[in-house]
Tab-separated table of C-alpha atoms in Angstrom:
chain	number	residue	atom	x	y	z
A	1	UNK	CA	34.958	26.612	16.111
A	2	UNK	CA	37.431	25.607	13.219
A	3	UNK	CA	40.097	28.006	12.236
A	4	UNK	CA	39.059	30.311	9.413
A	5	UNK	CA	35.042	29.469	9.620
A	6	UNK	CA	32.844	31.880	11.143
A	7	UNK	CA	30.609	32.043	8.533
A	8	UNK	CA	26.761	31.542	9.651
A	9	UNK	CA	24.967	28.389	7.655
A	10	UNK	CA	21.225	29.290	6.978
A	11	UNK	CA	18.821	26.692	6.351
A	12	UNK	CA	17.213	28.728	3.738
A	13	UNK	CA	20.340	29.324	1.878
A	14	UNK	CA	20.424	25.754	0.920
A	15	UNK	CA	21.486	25.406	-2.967
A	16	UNK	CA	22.219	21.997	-4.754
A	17	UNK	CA	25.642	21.363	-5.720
A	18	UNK	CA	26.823	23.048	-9.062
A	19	UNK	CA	28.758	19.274	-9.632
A	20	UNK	CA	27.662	15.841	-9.028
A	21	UNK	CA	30.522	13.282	-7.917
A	22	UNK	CA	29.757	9.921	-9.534
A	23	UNK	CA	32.648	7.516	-8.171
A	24	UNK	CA	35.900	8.212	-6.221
A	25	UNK	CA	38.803	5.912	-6.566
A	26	UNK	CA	41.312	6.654	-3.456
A	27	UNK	CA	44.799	4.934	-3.071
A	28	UNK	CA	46.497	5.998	0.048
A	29	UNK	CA	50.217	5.228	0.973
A	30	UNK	CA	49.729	5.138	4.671
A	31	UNK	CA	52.881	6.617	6.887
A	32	UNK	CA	52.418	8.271	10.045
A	33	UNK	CA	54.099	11.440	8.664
A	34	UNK	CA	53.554	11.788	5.339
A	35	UNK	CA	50.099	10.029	3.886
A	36	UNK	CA	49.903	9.842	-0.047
A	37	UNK	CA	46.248	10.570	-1.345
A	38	UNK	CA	45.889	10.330	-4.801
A	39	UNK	CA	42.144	10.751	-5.697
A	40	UNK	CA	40.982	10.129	-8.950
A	41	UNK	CA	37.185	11.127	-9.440
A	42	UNK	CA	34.972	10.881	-12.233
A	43	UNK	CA	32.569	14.455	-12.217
A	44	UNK	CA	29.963	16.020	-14.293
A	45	UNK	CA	27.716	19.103	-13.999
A	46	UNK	CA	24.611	19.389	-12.644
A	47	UNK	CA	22.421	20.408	-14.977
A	48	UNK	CA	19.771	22.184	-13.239
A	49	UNK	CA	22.742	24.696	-11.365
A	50	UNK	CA	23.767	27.589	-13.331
A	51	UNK	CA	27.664	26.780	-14.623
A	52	UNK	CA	29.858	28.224	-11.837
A	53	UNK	CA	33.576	27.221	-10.281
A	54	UNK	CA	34.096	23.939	-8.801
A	55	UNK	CA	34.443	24.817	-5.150
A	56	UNK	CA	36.185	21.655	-3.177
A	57	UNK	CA	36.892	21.539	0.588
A	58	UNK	CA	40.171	20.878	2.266
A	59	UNK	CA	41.872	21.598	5.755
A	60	UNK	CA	45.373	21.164	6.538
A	61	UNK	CA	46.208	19.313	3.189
A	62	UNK	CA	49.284	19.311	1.087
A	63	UNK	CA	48.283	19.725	-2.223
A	64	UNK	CA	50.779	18.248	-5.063
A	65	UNK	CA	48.964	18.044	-8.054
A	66	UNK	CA	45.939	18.617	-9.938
A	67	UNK	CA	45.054	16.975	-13.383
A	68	UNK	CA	42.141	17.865	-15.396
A	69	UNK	CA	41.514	14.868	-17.872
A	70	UNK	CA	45.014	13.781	-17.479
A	71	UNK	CA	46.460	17.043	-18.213
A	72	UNK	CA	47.586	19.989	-15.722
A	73	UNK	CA	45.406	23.088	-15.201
A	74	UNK	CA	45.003	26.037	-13.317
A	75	UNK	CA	44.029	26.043	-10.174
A	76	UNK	CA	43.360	28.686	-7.120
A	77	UNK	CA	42.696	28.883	-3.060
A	78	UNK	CA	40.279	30.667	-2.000
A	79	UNK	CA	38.898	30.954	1.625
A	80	UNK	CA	40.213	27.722	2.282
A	81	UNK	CA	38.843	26.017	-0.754
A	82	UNK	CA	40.214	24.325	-3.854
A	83	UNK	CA	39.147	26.407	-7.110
A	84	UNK	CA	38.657	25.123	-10.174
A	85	UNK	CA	37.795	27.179	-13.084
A	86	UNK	CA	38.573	25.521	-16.179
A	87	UNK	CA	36.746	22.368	-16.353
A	88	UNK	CA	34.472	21.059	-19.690
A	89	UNK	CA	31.720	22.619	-20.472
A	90	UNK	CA	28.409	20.509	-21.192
A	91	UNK	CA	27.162	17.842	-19.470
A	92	UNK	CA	29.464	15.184	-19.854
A	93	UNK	CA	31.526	13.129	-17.304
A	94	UNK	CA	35.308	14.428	-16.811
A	95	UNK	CA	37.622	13.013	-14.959
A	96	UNK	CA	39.454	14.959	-11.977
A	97	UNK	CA	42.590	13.786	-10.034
A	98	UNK	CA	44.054	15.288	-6.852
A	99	UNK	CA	47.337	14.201	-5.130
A	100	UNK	CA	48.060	15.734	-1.767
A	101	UNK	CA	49.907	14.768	1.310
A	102	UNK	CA	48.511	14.825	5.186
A	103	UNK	CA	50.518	14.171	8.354
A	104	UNK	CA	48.098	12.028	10.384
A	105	UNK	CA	50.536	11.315	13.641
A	106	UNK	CA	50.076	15.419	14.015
A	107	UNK	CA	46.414	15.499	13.723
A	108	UNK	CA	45.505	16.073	17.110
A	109	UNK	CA	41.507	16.812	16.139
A	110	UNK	CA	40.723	12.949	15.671
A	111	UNK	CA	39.310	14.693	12.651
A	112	UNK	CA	40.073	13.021	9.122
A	113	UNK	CA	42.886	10.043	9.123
A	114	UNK	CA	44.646	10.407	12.476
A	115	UNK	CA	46.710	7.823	14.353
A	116	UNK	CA	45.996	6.368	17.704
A	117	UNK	CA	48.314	3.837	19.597
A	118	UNK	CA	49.976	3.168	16.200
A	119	UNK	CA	47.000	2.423	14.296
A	120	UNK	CA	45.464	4.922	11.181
A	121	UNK	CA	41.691	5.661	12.325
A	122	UNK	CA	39.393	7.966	10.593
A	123	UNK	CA	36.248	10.139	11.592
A	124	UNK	CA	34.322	12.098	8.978
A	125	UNK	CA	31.488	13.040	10.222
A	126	UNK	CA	30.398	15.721	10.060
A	127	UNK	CA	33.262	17.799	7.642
A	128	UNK	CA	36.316	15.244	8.496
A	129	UNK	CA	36.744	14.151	4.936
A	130	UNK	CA	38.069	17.507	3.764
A	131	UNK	CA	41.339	16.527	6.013
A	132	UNK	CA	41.743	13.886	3.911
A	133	UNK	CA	41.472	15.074	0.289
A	134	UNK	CA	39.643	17.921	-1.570
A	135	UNK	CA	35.990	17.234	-1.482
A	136	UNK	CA	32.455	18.369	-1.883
A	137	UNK	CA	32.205	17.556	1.772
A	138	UNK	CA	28.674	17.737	2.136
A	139	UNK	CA	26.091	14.783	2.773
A	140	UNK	CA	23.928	15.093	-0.702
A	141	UNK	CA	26.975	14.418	-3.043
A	142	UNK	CA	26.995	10.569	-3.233
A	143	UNK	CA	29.678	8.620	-4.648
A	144	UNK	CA	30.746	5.140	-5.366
A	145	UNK	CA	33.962	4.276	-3.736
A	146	UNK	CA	36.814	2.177	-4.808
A	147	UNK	CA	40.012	2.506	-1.870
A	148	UNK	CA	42.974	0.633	-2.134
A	149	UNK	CA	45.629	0.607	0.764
A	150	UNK	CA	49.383	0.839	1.109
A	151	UNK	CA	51.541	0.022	4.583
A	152	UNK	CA	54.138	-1.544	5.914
A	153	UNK	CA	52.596	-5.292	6.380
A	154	UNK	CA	54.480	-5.887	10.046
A	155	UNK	CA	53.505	-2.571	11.128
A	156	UNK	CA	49.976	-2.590	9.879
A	157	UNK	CA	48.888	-5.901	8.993
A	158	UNK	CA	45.387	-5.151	9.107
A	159	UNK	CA	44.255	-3.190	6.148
A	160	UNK	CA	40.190	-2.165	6.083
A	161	UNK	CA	37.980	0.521	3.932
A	162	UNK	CA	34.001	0.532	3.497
A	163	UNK	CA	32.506	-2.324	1.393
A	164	UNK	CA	33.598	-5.576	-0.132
A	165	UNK	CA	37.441	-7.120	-0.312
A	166	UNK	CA	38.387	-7.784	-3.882
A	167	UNK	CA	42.179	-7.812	-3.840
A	168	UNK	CA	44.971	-7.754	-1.722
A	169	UNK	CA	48.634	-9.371	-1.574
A	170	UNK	CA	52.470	-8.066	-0.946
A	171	UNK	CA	54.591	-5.172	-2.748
A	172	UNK	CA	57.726	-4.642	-2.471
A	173	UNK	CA	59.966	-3.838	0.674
A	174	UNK	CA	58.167	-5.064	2.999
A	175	UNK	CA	54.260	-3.690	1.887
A	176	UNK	CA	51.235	-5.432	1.322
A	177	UNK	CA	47.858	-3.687	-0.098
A	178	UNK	CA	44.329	-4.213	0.031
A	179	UNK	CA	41.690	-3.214	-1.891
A	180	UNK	CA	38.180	-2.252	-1.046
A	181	UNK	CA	34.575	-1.235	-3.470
A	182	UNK	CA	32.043	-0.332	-1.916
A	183	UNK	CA	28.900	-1.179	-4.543
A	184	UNK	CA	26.836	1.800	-2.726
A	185	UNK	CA	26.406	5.442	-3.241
A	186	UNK	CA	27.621	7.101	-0.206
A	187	UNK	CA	28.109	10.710	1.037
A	188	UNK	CA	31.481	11.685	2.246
A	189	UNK	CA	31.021	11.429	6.017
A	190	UNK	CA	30.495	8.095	5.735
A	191	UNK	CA	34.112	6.855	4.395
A	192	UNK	CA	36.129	5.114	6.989
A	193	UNK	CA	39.479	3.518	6.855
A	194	UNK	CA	41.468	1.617	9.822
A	195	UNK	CA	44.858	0.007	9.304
A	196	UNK	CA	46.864	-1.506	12.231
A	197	UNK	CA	47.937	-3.979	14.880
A	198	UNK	CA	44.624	-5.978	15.379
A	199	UNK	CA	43.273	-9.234	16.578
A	200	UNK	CA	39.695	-10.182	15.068
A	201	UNK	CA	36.293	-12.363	16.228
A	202	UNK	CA	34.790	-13.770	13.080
A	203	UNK	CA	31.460	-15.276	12.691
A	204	UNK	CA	29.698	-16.042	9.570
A	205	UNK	CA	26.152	-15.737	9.331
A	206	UNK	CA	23.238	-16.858	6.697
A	207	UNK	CA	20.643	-14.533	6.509
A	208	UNK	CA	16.797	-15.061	5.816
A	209	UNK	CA	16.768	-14.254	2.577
A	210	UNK	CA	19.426	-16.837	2.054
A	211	UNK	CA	22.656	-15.135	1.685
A	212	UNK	CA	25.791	-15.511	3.807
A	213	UNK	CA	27.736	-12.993	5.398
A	214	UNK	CA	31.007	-12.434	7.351
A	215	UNK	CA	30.829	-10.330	10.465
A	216	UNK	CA	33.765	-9.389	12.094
A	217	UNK	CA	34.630	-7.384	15.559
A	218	UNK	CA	38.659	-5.915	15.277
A	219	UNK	CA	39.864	-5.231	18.525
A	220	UNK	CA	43.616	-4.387	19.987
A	221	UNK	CA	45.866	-7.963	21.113
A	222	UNK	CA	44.585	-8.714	24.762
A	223	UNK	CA	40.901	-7.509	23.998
A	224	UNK	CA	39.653	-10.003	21.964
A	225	UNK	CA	37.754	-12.144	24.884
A	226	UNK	CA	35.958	-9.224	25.808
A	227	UNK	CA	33.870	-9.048	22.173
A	228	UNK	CA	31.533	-11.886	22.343
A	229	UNK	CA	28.885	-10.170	23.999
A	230	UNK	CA	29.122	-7.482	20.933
A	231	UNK	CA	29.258	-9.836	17.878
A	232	UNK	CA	25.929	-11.537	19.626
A	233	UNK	CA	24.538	-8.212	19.894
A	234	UNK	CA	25.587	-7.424	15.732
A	235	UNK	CA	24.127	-10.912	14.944
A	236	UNK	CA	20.913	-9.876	16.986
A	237	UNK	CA	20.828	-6.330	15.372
A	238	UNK	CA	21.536	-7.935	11.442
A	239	UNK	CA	18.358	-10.795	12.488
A	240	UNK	CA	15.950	-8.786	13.752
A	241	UNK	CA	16.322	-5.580	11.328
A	242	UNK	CA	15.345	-8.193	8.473
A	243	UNK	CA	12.611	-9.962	10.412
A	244	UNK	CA	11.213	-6.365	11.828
A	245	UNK	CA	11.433	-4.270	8.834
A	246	UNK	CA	12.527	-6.690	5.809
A	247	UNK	CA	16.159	-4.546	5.797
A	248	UNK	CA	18.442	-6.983	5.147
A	249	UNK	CA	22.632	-6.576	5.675
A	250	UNK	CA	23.387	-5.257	1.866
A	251	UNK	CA	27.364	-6.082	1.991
A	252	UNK	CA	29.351	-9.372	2.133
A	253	UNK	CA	30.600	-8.488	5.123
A	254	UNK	CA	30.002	-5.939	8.301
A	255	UNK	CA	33.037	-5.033	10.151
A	256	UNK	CA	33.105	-3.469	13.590
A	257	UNK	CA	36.468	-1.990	15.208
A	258	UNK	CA	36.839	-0.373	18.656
A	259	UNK	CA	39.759	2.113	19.693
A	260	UNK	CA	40.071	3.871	23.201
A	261	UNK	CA	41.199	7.414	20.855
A	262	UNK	CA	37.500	8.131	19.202
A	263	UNK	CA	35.691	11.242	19.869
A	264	UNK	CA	32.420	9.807	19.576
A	265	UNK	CA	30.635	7.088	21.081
A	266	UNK	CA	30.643	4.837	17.815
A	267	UNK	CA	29.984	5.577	14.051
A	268	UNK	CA	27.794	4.113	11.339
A	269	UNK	CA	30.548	4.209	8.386
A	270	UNK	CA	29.067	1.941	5.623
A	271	UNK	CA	30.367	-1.654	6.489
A	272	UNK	CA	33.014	-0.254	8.985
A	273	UNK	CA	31.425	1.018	12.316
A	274	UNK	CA	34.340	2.494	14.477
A	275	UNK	CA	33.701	2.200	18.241
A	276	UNK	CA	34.594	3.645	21.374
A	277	UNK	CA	36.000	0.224	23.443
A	278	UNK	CA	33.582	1.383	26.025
A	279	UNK	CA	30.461	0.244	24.011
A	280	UNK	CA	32.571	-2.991	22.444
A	281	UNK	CA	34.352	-4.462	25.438
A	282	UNK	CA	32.860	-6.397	28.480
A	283	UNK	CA	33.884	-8.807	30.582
A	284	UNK	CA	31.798	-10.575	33.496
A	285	UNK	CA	34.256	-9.742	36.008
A	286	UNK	CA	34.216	-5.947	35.505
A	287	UNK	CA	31.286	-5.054	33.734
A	288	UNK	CA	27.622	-4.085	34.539
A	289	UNK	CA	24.642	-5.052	33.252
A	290	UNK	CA	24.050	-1.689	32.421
A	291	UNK	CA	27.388	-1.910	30.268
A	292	UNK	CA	26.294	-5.105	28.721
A	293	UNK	CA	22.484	-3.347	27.776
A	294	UNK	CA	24.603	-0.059	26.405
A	295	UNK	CA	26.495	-2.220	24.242
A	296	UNK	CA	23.712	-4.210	22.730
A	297	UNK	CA	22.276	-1.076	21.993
A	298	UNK	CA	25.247	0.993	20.698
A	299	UNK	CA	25.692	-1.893	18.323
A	300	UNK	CA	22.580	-2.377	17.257
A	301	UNK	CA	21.772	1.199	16.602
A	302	UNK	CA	24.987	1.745	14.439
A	303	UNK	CA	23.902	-0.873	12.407
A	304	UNK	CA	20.431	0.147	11.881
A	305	UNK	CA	22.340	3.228	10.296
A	306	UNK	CA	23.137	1.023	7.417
A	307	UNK	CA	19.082	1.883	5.937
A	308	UNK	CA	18.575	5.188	8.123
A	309	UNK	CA	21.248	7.405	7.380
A	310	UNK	CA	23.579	5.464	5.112
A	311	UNK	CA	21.089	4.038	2.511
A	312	UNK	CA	18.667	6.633	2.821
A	313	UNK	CA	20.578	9.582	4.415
A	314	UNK	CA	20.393	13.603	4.627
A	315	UNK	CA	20.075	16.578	2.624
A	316	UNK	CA	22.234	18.547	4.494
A	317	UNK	CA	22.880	18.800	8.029
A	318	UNK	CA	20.038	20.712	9.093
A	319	UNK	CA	18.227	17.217	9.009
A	320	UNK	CA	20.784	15.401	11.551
A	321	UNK	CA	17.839	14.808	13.596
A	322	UNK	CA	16.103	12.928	11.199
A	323	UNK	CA	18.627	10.703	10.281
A	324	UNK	CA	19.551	10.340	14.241
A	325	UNK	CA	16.424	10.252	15.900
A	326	UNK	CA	14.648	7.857	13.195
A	327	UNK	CA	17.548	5.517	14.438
A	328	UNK	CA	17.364	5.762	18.324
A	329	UNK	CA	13.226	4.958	17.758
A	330	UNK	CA	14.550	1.404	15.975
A	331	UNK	CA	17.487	0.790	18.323
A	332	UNK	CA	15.083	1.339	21.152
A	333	UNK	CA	12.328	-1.061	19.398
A	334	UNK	CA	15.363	-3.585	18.652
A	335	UNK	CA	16.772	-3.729	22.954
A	336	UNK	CA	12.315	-4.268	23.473
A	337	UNK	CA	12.101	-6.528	21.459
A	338	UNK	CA	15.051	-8.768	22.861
A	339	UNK	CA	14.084	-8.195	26.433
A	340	UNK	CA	11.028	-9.868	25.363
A	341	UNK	CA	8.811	-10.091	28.870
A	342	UNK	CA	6.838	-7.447	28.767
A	343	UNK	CA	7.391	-6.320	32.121
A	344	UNK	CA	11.102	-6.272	30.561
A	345	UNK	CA	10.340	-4.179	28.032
A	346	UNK	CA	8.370	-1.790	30.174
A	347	UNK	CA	11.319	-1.427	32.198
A	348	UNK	CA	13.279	-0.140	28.879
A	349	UNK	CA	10.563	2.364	28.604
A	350	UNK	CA	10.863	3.746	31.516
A	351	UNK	CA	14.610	3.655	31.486
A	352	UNK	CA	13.957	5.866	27.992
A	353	UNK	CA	11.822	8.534	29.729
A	354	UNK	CA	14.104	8.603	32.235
A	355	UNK	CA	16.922	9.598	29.713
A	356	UNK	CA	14.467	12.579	28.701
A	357	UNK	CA	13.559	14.078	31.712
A	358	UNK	CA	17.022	13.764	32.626
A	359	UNK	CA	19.262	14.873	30.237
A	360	UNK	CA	17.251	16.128	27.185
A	361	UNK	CA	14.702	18.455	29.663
A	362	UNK	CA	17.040	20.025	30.743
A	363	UNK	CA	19.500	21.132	27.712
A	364	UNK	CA	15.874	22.149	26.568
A	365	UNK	CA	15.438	24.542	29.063
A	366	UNK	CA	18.925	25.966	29.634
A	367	UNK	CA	21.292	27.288	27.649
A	368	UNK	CA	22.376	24.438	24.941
A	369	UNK	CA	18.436	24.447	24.032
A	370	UNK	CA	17.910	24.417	19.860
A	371	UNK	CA	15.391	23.269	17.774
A	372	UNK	CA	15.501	19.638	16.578
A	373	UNK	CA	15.898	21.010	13.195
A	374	UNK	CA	17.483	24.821	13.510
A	375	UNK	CA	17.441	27.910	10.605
A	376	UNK	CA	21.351	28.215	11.687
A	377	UNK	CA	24.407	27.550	13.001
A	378	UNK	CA	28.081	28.410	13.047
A	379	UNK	CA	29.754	25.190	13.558
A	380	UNK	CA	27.785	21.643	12.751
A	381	UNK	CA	29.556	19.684	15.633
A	382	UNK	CA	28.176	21.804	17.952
A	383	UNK	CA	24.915	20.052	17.523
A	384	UNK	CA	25.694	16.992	18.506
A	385	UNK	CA	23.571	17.345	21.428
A	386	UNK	CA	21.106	15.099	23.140
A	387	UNK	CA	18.755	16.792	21.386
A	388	UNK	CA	19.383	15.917	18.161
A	389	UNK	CA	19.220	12.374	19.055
A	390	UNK	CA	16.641	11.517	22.295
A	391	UNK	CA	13.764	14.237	21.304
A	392	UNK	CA	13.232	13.605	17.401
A	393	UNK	CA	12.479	9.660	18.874
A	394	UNK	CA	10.551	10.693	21.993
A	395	UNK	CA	7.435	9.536	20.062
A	396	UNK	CA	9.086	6.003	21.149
A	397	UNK	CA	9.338	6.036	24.479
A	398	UNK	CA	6.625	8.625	25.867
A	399	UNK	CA	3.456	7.021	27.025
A	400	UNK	CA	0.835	7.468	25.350
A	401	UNK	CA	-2.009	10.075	26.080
């Protein structure tokens, strides 16, 4: 449990936020010790909340200053929260900016911006983006994002956010920048920003409705002959979403990059998947078939995130199931469809069961056993189980009655 919550989250307690975020424009000035954040954010009020504080989340920040249409105002902590009381009144847009400081070489949580073999990697989900800047860090506050990046160009010649590249070029001393807009609405768990010493498999694509696309697979120097088998599985994913379902890829390009330092297995930021190397790299003369099929599927099921959980994602994280389990039914339709025999693909259903009966029966009947969609909980990462992912799809892969 995270230092300083212990407070009990109640389904029924849910309330809309008292402030809707409309876009966030982030510059960071990347050093391992001392990262710049200045956020600038354009706010209003929601109109159907009572007028109340502006409550904002933040952990382990170093806040510097806080400007209130360009102009200083007061400000207070509380229970770990940013406070902000004076703020217009009425409906209209105001404009909020927050500069703080974070020190991601010492954040050993792999939580918020962090560094990993001298690269900056970030995981928000589920409440990481509150180590990276005061927030409403919660999944039904959607923003437009506009992130621009500052490093040291032979340190970190690799600069990537979420979205489209629409600038980029050389400062002074030795710098370079990059700048990123995402042209979709996302919640806060899905920002993601890498900067580093990588190598990169490009592949450009033309999809069925006509547009092209880049993709792209970043991966550490020495790793880069170990991606094909994942950019074929990304092209398979981005073809047979749009054939399947008529989803096509919504960005110019879709950029995957794996790291050995991840807590997860792999994560669906908008454009930007990060990956574990374990479901990236493969190579013939060390890998399994079973690696190869994990892969493919890993890939192809962070992807389909891009409509079920990025596009079209959660309330609040009482429905993590939904957004999860909706996803492992399509990934598990997707690695079917591709084996193509049908005695293939009833092997893949039985391999699915099989993941049932032996890991989700039994966190079902012992201890770790919660409803796919609970009334409470204490700390959201603790249910990231296998429940929240195999059971909400099991109408996929049990036979039928």
């Amino acid at each position: 449990m995270r230092e300083g919550q212990s407070k009990v989250i109640h389904r029924a307690d849910y309330q809309p936020p008292a402030f809707w975020i409309d876009t966030v424009e982030l510059c960071f000035d990347l050093d391992p010790a001392k990262t710049r954040v200045l956020n600038r954010m354009r706010l209003r009020r929601n109109p159907d909340v009572a007028p109340q504080p502006l409550r904002l989340d933040g952990e382990e920040l170093n806040l510097a200053r806080v400007l209130v249409g360009g102009q200083g105002t007061s400000f207070k902590m509380e229970d770990g929260q940013l406070v902000l009381e004076n703020l217009p009144q009425g409906n209209d847009p105001f404009e909020l900016e927050i500069f703080t400081t974070c020190a991601p070489a010492k954040n050993t949580k792999l939580m918020g911006l962090y560094v990993s073999n001298d690269s900056f990697f970030t995981q928000c989900e589920a409440e990481g983006f509150r180590r990276i800047t005061y927030f409403l860090d919660r999944p039904d506050v959607m923003a437009s994002y506009t992130v621009t990046l500052r490093a040291d160009k032979r340190k970190y010649p690799v600069l990537l956010s979420n979205g489209n590249l629409v600038e980029q070029g050389t400062l002074d001393d030795g710098r370079h920048f990059a700048k990123w807009v995402d042209p979709f609405r996302k919640p806060s768990y899905l920002f993601a920003l890498v900067a580093g010493q990588l190598v990169c498999r490009q592949q450009r694509i033309t999809a069925r409705n006509g547009k092209e696309h880049l993709l792209e697979v970043y991966v550490r120097p020495g790793d880069l002959d170990k991606t094909e088998h994942a950019m074929n599985s990304l092209m398979a994913s981005v073809a047979w979403d749009e054939a399947r379902f008529g989803l096509p890829l919504d960005l110019e390009r879709f950029m995957i990059v794996a790291t050995s330092d991840f807590n997860m297995g792999a994560m669906e930021n908008k454009g930007l998947n990060i990956f574990n190397t374990k479901y990236v790299l493969a190579s013939q003369a060390t890998a399994t078939d079973t690696d190869y099929a994990n892969i493919e599927s890993v890939v192809g099921h962070e992807y389909f995130h891009n409509w079920t959980g990025n596009r079209v994602t959660c309330r609040d994280w009482f429905q993590l199931s939904l957004k999860e389990g909706l996803t492992v039914f399509r990934d598990q339709e997707f690695s079917q469809d591709l084996a193509g025999d049908p005695s293939a693909r009833a092997v893949k259903r039985i391999e699915d069961v099989r993941v049932l009966r032996t890991a989700q029966f039994p966190e079902d009947a012992g201890p770790m056993a919660h409803p796919v969609r609970p009334d409470q909980y204490l700390e959201i990462n603790n249910f990231y189980t296998v429940t929240r992912r195999v059971r909400q799809g099991a109408v996929a892969v049990l036979p039928a009655p």
